[in-house]
CSV table of C-alpha atoms in Angstrom, one decimal:
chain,number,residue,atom,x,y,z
F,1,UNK,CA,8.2,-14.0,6.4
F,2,UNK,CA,7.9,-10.5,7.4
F,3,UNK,CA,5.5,-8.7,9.3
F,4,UNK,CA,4.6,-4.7,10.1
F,5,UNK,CA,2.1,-4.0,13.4
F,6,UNK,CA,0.8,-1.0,13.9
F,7,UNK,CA,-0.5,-1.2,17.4
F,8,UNK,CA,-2.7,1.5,17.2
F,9,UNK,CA,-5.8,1.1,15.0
F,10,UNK,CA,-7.0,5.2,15.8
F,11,UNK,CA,-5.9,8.1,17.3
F,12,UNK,CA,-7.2,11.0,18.0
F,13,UNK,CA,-4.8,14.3,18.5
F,14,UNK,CA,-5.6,18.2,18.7
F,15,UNK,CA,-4.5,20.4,15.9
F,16,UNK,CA,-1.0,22.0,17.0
F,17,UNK,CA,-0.3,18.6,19.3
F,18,UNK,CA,2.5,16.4,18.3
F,19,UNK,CA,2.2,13.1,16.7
F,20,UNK,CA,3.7,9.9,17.2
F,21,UNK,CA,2.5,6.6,15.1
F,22,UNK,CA,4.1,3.7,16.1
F,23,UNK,CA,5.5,0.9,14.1
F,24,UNK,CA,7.4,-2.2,14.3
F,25,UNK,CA,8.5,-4.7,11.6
F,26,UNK,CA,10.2,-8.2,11.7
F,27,UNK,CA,12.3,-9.0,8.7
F,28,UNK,CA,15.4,-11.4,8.8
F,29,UNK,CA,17.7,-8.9,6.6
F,30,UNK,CA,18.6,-4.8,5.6
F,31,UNK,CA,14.9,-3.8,5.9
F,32,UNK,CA,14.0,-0.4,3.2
F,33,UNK,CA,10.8,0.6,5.1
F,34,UNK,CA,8.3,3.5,4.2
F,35,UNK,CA,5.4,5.2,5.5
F,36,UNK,CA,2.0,5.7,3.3
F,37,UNK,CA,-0.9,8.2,4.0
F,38,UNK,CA,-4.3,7.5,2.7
F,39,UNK,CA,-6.8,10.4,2.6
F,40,UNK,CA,-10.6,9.3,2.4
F,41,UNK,CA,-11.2,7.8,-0.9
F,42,UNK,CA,-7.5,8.6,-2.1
F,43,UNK,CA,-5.1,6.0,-3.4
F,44,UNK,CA,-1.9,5.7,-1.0
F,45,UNK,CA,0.7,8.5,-1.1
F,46,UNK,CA,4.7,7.9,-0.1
F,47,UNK,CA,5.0,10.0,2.6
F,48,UNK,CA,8.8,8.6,3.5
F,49,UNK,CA,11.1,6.0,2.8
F,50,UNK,CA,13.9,4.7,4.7
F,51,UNK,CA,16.9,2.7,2.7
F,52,UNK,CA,19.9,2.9,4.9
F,53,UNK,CA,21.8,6.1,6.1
F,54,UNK,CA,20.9,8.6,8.4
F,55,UNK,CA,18.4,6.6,11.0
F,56,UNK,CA,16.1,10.4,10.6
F,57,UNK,CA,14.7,10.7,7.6
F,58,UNK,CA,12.7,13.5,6.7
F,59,UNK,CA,9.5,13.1,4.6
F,60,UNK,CA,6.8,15.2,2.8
F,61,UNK,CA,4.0,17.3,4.9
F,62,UNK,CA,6.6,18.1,7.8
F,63,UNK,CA,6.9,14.4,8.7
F,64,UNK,CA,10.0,12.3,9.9
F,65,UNK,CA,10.4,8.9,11.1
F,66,UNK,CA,13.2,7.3,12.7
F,67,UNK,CA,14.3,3.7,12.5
F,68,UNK,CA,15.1,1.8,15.7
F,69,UNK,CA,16.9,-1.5,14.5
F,70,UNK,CA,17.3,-2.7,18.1
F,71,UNK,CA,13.9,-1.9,18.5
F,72,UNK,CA,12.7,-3.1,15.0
F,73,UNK,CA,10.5,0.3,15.0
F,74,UNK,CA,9.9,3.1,12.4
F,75,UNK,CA,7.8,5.3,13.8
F,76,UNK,CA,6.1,8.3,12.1
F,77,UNK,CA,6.6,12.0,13.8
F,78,UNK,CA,5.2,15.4,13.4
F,79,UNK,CA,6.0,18.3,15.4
F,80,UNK,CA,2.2,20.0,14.8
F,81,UNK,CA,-0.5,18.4,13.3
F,82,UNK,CA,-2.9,20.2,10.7
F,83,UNK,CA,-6.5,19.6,10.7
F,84,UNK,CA,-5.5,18.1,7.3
F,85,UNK,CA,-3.3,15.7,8.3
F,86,UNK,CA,-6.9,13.4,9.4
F,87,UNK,CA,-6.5,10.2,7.3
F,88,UNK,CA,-5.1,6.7,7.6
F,89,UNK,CA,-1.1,5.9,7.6
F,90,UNK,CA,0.2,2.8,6.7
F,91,UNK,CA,3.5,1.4,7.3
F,92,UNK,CA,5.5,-1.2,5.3
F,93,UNK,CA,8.2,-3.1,5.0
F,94,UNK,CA,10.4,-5.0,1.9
F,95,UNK,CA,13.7,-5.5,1.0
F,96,UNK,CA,16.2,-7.4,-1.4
F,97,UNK,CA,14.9,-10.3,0.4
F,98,UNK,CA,11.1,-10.1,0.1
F,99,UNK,CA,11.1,-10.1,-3.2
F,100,UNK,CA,9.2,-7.0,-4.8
F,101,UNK,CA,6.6,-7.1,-2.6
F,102,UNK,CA,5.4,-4.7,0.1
F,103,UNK,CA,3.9,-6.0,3.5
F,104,UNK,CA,1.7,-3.4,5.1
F,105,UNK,CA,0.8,-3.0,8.7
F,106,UNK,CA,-2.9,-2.5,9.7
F,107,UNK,CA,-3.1,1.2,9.9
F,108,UNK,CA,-3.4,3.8,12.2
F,109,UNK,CA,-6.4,6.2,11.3
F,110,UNK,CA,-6.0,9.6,12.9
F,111,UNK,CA,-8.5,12.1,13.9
F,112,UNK,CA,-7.7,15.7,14.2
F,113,UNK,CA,-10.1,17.5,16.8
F,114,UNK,CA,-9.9,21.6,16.5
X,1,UNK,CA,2.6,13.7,-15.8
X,2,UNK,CA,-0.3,11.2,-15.3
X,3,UNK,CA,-0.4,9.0,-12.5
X,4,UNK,CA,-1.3,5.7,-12.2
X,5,UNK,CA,-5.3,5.1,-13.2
X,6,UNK,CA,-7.9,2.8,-12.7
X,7,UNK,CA,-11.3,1.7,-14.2
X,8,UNK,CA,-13.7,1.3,-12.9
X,9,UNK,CA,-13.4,3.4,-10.0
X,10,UNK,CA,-16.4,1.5,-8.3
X,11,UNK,CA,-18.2,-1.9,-9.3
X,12,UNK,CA,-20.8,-3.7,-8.3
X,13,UNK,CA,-21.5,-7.2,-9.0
X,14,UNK,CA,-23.7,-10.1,-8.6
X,15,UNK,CA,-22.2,-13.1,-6.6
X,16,UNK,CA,-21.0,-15.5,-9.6
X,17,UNK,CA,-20.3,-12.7,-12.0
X,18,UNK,CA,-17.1,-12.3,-13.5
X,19,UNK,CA,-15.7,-8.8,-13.3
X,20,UNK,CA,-12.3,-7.1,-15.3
X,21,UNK,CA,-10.2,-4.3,-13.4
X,22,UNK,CA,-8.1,-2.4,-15.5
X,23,UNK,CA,-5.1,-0.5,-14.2
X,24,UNK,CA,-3.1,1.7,-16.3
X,25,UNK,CA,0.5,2.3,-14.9
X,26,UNK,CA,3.0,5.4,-15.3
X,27,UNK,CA,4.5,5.2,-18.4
X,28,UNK,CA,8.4,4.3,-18.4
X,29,UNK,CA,7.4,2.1,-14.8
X,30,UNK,CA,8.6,-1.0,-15.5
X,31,UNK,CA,7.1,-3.4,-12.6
X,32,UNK,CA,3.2,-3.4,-11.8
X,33,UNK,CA,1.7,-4.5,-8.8
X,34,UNK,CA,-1.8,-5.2,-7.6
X,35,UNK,CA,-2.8,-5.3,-3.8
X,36,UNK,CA,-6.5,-5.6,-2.0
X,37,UNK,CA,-7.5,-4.0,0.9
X,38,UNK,CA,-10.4,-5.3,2.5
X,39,UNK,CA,-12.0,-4.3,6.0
X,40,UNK,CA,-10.2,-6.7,8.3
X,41,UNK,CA,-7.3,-8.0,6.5
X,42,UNK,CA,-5.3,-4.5,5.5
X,43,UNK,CA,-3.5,-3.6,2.7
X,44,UNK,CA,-2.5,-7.3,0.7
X,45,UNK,CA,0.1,-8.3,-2.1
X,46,UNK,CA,-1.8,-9.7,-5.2
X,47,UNK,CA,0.4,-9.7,-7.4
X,48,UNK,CA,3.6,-8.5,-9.3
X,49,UNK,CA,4.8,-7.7,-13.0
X,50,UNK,CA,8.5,-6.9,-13.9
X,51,UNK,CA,8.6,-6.2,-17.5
X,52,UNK,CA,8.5,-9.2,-19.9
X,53,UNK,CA,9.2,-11.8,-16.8
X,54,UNK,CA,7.0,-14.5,-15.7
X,55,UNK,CA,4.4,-12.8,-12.7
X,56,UNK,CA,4.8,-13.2,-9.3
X,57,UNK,CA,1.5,-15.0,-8.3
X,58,UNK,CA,2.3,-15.5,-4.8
X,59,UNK,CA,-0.3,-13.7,-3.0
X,60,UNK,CA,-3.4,-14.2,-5.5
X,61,UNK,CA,-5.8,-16.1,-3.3
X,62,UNK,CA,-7.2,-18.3,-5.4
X,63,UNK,CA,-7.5,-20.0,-9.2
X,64,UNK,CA,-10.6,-17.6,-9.5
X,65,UNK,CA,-8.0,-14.2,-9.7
X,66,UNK,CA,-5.7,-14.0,-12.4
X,67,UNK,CA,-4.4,-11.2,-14.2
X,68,UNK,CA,-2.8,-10.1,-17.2
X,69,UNK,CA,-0.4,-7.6,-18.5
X,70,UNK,CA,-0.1,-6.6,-22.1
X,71,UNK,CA,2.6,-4.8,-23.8
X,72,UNK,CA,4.1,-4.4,-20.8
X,73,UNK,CA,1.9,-1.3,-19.8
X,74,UNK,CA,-1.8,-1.9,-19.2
X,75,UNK,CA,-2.7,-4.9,-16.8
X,76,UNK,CA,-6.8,-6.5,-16.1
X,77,UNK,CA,-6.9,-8.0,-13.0
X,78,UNK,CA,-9.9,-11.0,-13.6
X,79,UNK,CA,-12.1,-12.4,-10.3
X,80,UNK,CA,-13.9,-15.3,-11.7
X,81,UNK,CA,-17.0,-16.5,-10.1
X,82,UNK,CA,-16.8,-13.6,-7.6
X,83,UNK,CA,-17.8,-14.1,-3.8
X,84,UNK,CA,-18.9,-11.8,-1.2
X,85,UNK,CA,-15.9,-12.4,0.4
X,86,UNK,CA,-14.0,-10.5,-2.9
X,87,UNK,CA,-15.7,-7.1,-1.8
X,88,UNK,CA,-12.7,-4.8,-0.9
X,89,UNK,CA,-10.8,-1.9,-2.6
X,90,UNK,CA,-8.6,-3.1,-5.4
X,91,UNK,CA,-5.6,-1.0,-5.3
X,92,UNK,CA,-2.8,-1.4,-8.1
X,93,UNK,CA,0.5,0.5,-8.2
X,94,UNK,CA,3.6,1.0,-10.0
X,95,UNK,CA,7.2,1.6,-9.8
X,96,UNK,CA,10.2,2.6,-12.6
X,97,UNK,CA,12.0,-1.0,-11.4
X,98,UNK,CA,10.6,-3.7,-9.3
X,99,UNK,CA,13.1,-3.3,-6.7
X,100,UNK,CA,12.0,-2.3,-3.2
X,101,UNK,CA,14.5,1.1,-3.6
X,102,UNK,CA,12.2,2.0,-6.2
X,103,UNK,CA,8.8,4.2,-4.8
X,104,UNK,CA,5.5,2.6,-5.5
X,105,UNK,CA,3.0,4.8,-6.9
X,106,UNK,CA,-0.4,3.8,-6.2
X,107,UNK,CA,-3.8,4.9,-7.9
X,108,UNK,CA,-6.7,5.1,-6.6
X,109,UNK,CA,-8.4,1.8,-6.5
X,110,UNK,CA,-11.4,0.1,-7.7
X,111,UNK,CA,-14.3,-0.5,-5.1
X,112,UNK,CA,-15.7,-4.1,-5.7
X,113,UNK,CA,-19.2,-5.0,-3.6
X,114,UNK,CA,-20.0,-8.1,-4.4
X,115,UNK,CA,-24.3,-8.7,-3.6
């Protein structure tokens, strides 16, 4: 069965810093993984998707992520955070193999100090 | 166009009340999805709806959750007898085909507390 861990449950970053969310996954095939940002009482928005391709893929909001497959990671990238970028990510994992279901990790919530 | 909507956006309910969530998709999206995330456990698969086929149960947790989807459009999510341990954010999303290519869009939940 697959799996997504996030190993960091919060974060805290000042505006203009870089950011770095980590993620790792275990899935036995092709993995299509995607990153998800929930603001505070928002339903989840796609922020990136990764299919196959280009390992760097670019996403909304000035983020990237980059998949790892000999490290099973994805993790989630900004150059310089915005005060508005303070909300919960979520990464997840399917493929042809995991039927049409999404697993998510536990979340990273991120604070952005001024 | 629209996104994906839910009703209600909050509920509360008395512990052995039955409650409905309703979850209108995109229209032209195809597959339907609820998930519940609940302090603790994350974000978790419910359970799927690809047009006209048979549902993909797999991750409803017990005989007291079912759910519905008519026409192929609207869905109700039921909790029968519902328990404390139901409180969580009820999240449903859909997609234009229920492969994992496809972006899921999600709404923006229904708050169950369960008292």
């Amino acid at each position: 069965a697959q799996s997504v861990t996030q190993p960091d449950i919060h974060i805290t970053v000042s505006e203009g810093a870089s950011l770095e969310l980590r993620c790792n996954y275990s899935y036995g095939a092709t993995p299509y993984l995607f990153w998800y940002v929930q603001s505070p009482g928002q339903g989840l928005q796609l922020l990136l998707k990764y299919f196959s391709g280009d390992t760097l893929v670019q996403g909304i909001k000035g983020f990237e992520a980059e998949f790892k497959r000999s490290q099973s990671s994805f993790n989630l990238r900004k150059p310089s955070v915005h005060w508005s970028d303070a909300a919960e990510y979520f990464c997840a994992v399917g493929g042809k193999d995991a039927g049409n279901m999404l697993t998510f990790g536990g979340g990273t919530r991120l604070m952005v100090k001024p | 166009g629209a996104g994906v909507s839910q009703s209600p956006s909050n509920k509360v309910t008395e512990k052995g009340k039955d409650v409905e969530l309703r979850c209108d998709p995109i229209s032209g999206h195809t597959a339907l999805y609820w998930y519940r995330q609940s302090l603790g456990q994350g974000l978790e698969f419910l359970i799927y709806f690809q047009g006209n086929s048979a549902p993909d149960k797999s991750g409803l947790p017990s005989d007291r959750f079912s759910a519905e989807r008519t026409g192929g459009s609207v869905s109700t999510l039921t909790i029968q007898r519902t328990q404390q341990e139901d409180s969580a954010v009820y999240l449903c999303a859909s997609s234009l085909d229920g492969t994992s290519l496809y972006e899921q869009y999600f709404g923006p939940g229904t708050r169950l507390t369960v008292t």
